[in-house]
CSV table of C-alpha atoms and ligand atoms in Angstrom, one decimal:
chain,number,residue,atom,x,y,z
A,1,MET,CA,20.9,9.4,4.2
A,2,HIS,CA,21.0,5.7,5.2
A,3,PRO,CA,24.2,4.0,4.0
A,4,ASP,CA,22.3,1.3,2.2
A,5,ILE,CA,20.3,3.8,0.1
A,6,VAL,CA,21.6,4.8,-3.1
A,7,GLU,CA,19.1,7.5,-4.0
A,8,ILE,CA,16.2,9.2,-2.3
A,9,LEU,CA,13.1,9.2,-4.7
A,10,LEU,CA,10.6,11.0,-2.3
A,11,PRO,CA,11.6,13.1,0.7
A,12,ALA,CA,9.5,12.8,3.7
A,13,ASP,CA,8.0,16.4,3.3
A,14,HIS,CA,6.8,15.4,-0.2
A,15,ILE,CA,5.1,12.3,1.0
A,16,GLN,CA,3.5,14.1,4.0
A,17,ALA,CA,2.2,16.9,1.8
A,18,ARG,CA,0.7,14.6,-0.7
A,19,ILE,CA,-1.0,12.5,1.9
A,20,ARG,CA,-2.6,15.7,3.3
A,21,GLU,CA,-4.0,16.5,-0.2
A,22,ILE,CA,-5.4,12.8,-0.5
A,23,GLY,CA,-7.0,13.2,2.9
A,24,LEU,CA,-8.8,16.4,1.9
A,25,GLN,CA,-10.0,14.7,-1.2
A,26,ILE,CA,-11.3,11.7,0.6
A,27,THR,CA,-13.0,14.0,3.1
A,28,SER,CA,-14.8,15.9,0.4
A,29,ASP,CA,-15.8,12.7,-1.6
A,30,TYR,CA,-17.2,10.8,1.3
A,31,ARG,CA,-19.0,13.7,3.1
A,32,GLY,CA,-22.1,12.4,4.9
A,33,LYS,CA,-20.8,8.8,4.9
A,34,ASP,CA,-19.0,6.6,7.3
A,35,VAL,CA,-16.0,5.0,5.7
A,36,LEU,CA,-14.1,1.8,6.5
A,37,LEU,CA,-10.5,1.8,5.7
A,38,ILE,CA,-8.8,-1.6,5.1
A,39,GLY,CA,-5.2,-2.5,4.7
A,40,VAL,CA,-3.0,-5.5,4.3
A,41,LEU,CA,-0.3,-5.7,7.0
A,42,LYS,CA,2.4,-4.5,7.2
A,43,GLY,CA,3.6,-2.2,4.5
A,44,MET,CA,0.7,0.3,4.6
A,45,THR,CA,0.8,0.9,8.4
A,46,LEU,CA,2.7,4.2,8.2
A,47,PHE,CA,0.6,5.5,5.3
A,48,MET,CA,-2.7,4.4,7.3
A,49,ALA,CA,-1.6,6.2,10.4
A,50,ASP,CA,-0.7,9.4,8.6
A,51,LEU,CA,-3.7,9.3,6.2
A,52,ILE,CA,-6.5,8.8,8.8
A,53,ARG,CA,-5.3,11.9,10.6
A,54,CYS,CA,-5.9,13.9,7.5
A,55,ILE,CA,-9.5,12.6,7.0
A,56,ASP,CA,-12.2,14.5,8.8
A,57,LEU,CA,-14.9,11.9,8.7
A,58,PRO,CA,-16.4,9.2,11.0
A,59,LEU,CA,-14.2,6.3,10.1
A,60,SER,CA,-13.0,2.8,11.2
A,61,VAL,CA,-10.0,0.7,10.2
A,62,ASP,CA,-9.5,-3.0,9.8
A,63,TYR,CA,-6.6,-5.1,8.7
A,64,MET,CA,-5.9,-8.3,6.9
A,65,ALA,CA,-2.7,-10.3,6.7
A,66,ILE,CA,-1.8,-12.4,3.7
A,67,SER,CA,1.1,-14.8,2.8
A,68,ARG,CA,2.1,-15.6,-0.7
A,69,TYR,CA,2.2,-19.2,-2.1
A,70,GLY,CA,5.2,-20.6,-4.0
A,71,PRO,CA,6.3,-19.0,-7.2
A,72,GLY,CA,3.9,-20.8,-9.5
A,73,SER,CA,0.8,-19.5,-7.9
A,74,GLN,CA,2.5,-16.1,-7.5
A,75,ALA,CA,2.0,-15.7,-11.2
A,76,LEU,CA,-1.6,-15.8,-10.6
A,77,GLY,CA,-1.6,-13.5,-7.7
A,78,VAL,CA,-3.1,-16.2,-5.4
A,79,VAL,CA,-2.5,-15.5,-1.8
A,80,ARG,CA,-3.6,-17.0,1.5
A,81,ILE,CA,-5.4,-14.8,3.9
A,82,ILE,CA,-3.7,-15.6,7.3
A,83,LYS,CA,-5.5,-12.9,9.2
A,84,ASP,CA,-9.0,-11.9,8.0
A,85,LEU,CA,-10.9,-8.7,8.8
A,86,ASP,CA,-12.3,-8.5,12.3
A,87,SER,CA,-15.8,-7.6,11.0
A,88,GLY,CA,-18.0,-8.0,7.9
A,89,ILE,CA,-18.1,-5.2,5.3
A,90,GLU,CA,-21.5,-5.9,3.8
A,91,GLY,CA,-23.2,-2.6,3.0
A,92,LYS,CA,-20.2,-0.5,4.0
A,93,HIS,CA,-18.3,2.2,2.1
A,94,VAL,CA,-14.8,0.5,1.9
A,95,LEU,CA,-11.7,2.3,0.9
A,96,PHE,CA,-8.8,0.0,0.4
A,97,ILE,CA,-5.4,1.4,1.5
A,98,GLU,CA,-2.4,0.0,-0.1
A,99,ASP,CA,1.3,1.1,0.1
A,100,ILE,CA,2.6,0.0,-3.3
A,101,VAL,CA,1.3,-1.6,-6.4
A,102,ASP,CA,3.5,-3.3,-8.9
A,103,THR,CA,2.1,-6.0,-11.1
A,104,GLY,CA,-1.3,-5.5,-9.5
A,105,LEU,CA,-1.6,-9.3,-9.1
A,106,THR,CA,-1.8,-9.2,-5.2
A,107,LEU,CA,-4.3,-6.3,-5.1
A,108,GLY,CA,-6.4,-7.8,-8.0
A,109,TYR,CA,-6.8,-11.0,-6.0
A,110,ILE,CA,-7.8,-9.3,-2.7
A,111,LEU,CA,-10.1,-6.9,-4.4
A,112,ARG,CA,-12.0,-9.8,-6.0
A,113,ASN,CA,-12.2,-11.4,-2.6
A,114,LEU,CA,-13.7,-8.2,-1.0
A,115,ARG,CA,-16.2,-7.7,-3.8
A,116,TYR,CA,-17.6,-11.0,-2.9
A,117,ARG,CA,-18.6,-9.6,0.5
A,118,SER,CA,-21.0,-7.0,-1.0
A,119,PRO,CA,-19.7,-3.7,0.3
A,120,ALA,CA,-21.8,-0.6,-0.6
A,121,SER,CA,-18.8,0.7,-2.4
A,122,LEU,CA,-15.2,-0.3,-2.9
A,123,GLU,CA,-12.4,2.1,-3.9
A,124,VAL,CA,-8.7,1.9,-3.9
A,125,CYS,CA,-6.2,4.3,-2.5
A,126,VAL,CA,-2.5,3.6,-3.4
A,127,LEU,CA,0.4,5.7,-2.2
A,128,PHE,CA,3.1,4.4,-4.6
A,129,ASN,CA,2.4,3.2,-8.2
A,130,LYS,CA,4.7,1.3,-10.2
A,131,ALA,CA,2.9,1.2,-13.6
A,132,GLN,CA,5.6,-0.4,-15.9
A,133,ARG,CA,5.2,-4.0,-14.8
A,134,ARG,CA,1.3,-4.0,-14.4
A,135,LEU,CA,-0.4,-7.2,-15.4
A,136,VAL,CA,-3.7,-6.7,-13.8
A,137,ASP,CA,-5.8,-3.5,-14.3
A,138,ILE,CA,-6.4,-1.9,-10.9
A,139,PRO,CA,-9.0,0.8,-10.7
A,140,ILE,CA,-7.0,3.3,-8.5
A,141,LYS,CA,-9.3,6.2,-7.2
A,142,TYR,CA,-6.6,8.0,-5.1
A,143,LYS,CA,-2.9,7.8,-6.0
A,144,GLY,CA,0.0,9.4,-4.3
A,145,PHE,CA,3.1,9.0,-6.6
A,146,ASP,CA,4.1,7.1,-9.7
A,147,LEU,CA,7.4,5.5,-9.2
A,148,PRO,CA,9.9,4.1,-11.7
A,149,ASP,CA,10.5,0.3,-11.9
A,150,LYS,CA,13.1,0.3,-9.1
A,151,PHE,CA,13.0,-1.7,-5.9
A,152,VAL,CA,12.3,0.8,-3.2
A,153,VAL,CA,12.2,0.8,0.7
A,154,GLY,CA,11.2,3.3,3.4
A,155,TYR,CA,8.0,4.8,4.7
A,156,GLY,CA,6.7,1.3,5.5
A,157,LEU,CA,8.2,-0.6,2.6
A,158,ASP,CA,10.8,-3.2,3.6
A,159,TYR,CA,13.6,-5.4,2.5
A,160,ALA,CA,13.7,-8.5,4.6
A,161,GLN,CA,11.6,-6.6,7.1
A,162,MET,CA,14.2,-3.9,7.5
A,163,PHE,CA,14.1,-0.1,6.4
A,164,ARG,CA,10.4,0.4,7.1
A,165,ASN,CA,11.2,3.2,9.6
A,166,LEU,CA,12.8,5.4,7.0
A,167,PRO,CA,10.7,8.6,6.7
A,168,TYR,CA,11.6,8.8,3.0
A,169,VAL,CA,11.4,6.5,0.0
A,170,GLY,CA,14.7,5.4,-1.5
A,171,VAL,CA,16.3,3.0,-3.8
A,172,LEU,CA,18.2,0.3,-2.0
A,173,LYS,CA,21.8,-0.5,-3.0
A,174,ALA,CA,22.1,-3.6,-5.1
A,175,ASP,CA,24.9,-4.8,-2.7
A,176,VAL,CA,22.2,-5.3,0.0
A,177,TYR,CA,19.8,-7.6,-1.9
A,178,LEU,CA,22.5,-9.4,-3.6
A,179,GLY,CA,23.7,-10.5,-0.2
A,180,LEU,CA,27.1,-8.7,-0.5
A,181,VAL,CA,26.6,-6.6,2.7
A,182,LYS,CA,26.9,-8.4,6.0
A,183,LYS,CA,24.1,-7.2,8.3
B,201,LIG,P1,2.3,-6.8,-6.9
B,201,LIG,O1,1.3,-8.0,-6.6
B,201,LIG,O2,1.5,-5.5,-7.3
B,201,LIG,O3,3.2,-7.2,-8.1
B,201,LIG,O4,3.2,-6.6,-5.7
B,201,LIG,C1,2.7,-6.2,-4.6
B,201,LIG,C2,3.6,-6.4,-3.3
B,201,LIG,O5,5.0,-6.4,-3.8
B,201,LIG,C3,3.6,-5.2,-2.6
B,201,LIG,O6,2.5,-5.2,-1.7
B,201,LIG,C4,4.9,-5.1,-1.9
B,201,LIG,O7,4.8,-5.9,-0.8
B,201,LIG,C5,5.8,-5.8,-2.9
B,201,LIG,N1,6.6,-4.7,-3.8
B,201,LIG,C6,6.4,-4.4,-5.0
B,201,LIG,N2,7.3,-3.5,-5.4
B,201,LIG,C7,8.1,-3.3,-4.3
B,201,LIG,C8,9.2,-2.3,-4.0
B,201,LIG,O8,9.6,-1.6,-4.8
B,201,LIG,N3,9.6,-2.3,-2.7
B,201,LIG,C9,9.2,-3.1,-1.8
B,201,LIG,N4,9.7,-3.0,-0.5
B,201,LIG,N5,8.0,-4.0,-1.9
B,201,LIG,C10,7.6,-3.9,-3.2
């Protein structure tokens, strides 16, 4: 285990097994359709890479990048799109892929934005769900795991851009984010 991790919540093999199940479910639900998977950089990249290999359908992927405004606007979940999708989504079956949902403010804002673009359908697939602090109701069609209200890293999730490469999800030692550990 990495020395900055206090506890592993989800070992790598649990994550991979659940992703295979989700992939099978998506394959069955979208049978006969083309599906467009959309993700927001960068946290979901590992999930996207593993999930699409478990989906046996004609599919394409596209990415957005966002930045958050200051603390005041964060309360409203307002984000700035700094890289938009490469193509339009009108008339397409869109599956939005997200690594983690906490308050739901970010995802709520992005989903409203995508709905304006008139996709044929828009569903949400979230790997890690932290429901305790939810402020905005998010219609999650596919969910990997419920997590406790703890700050986690690994499997794509970062702290200060680090720890994304851990194959498991773990709780970061408080010393690290309180700045007590020199990197
Ligand atoms: P929300 O808008 O749902 O409160 O938060 C969304 C964003 O907060 C996520 O996309 C993620 O970037 C970040 N986030 C929320 N909880 C965690 C966590 O436990 N670990 C990490 N690394 N990021 C988190």
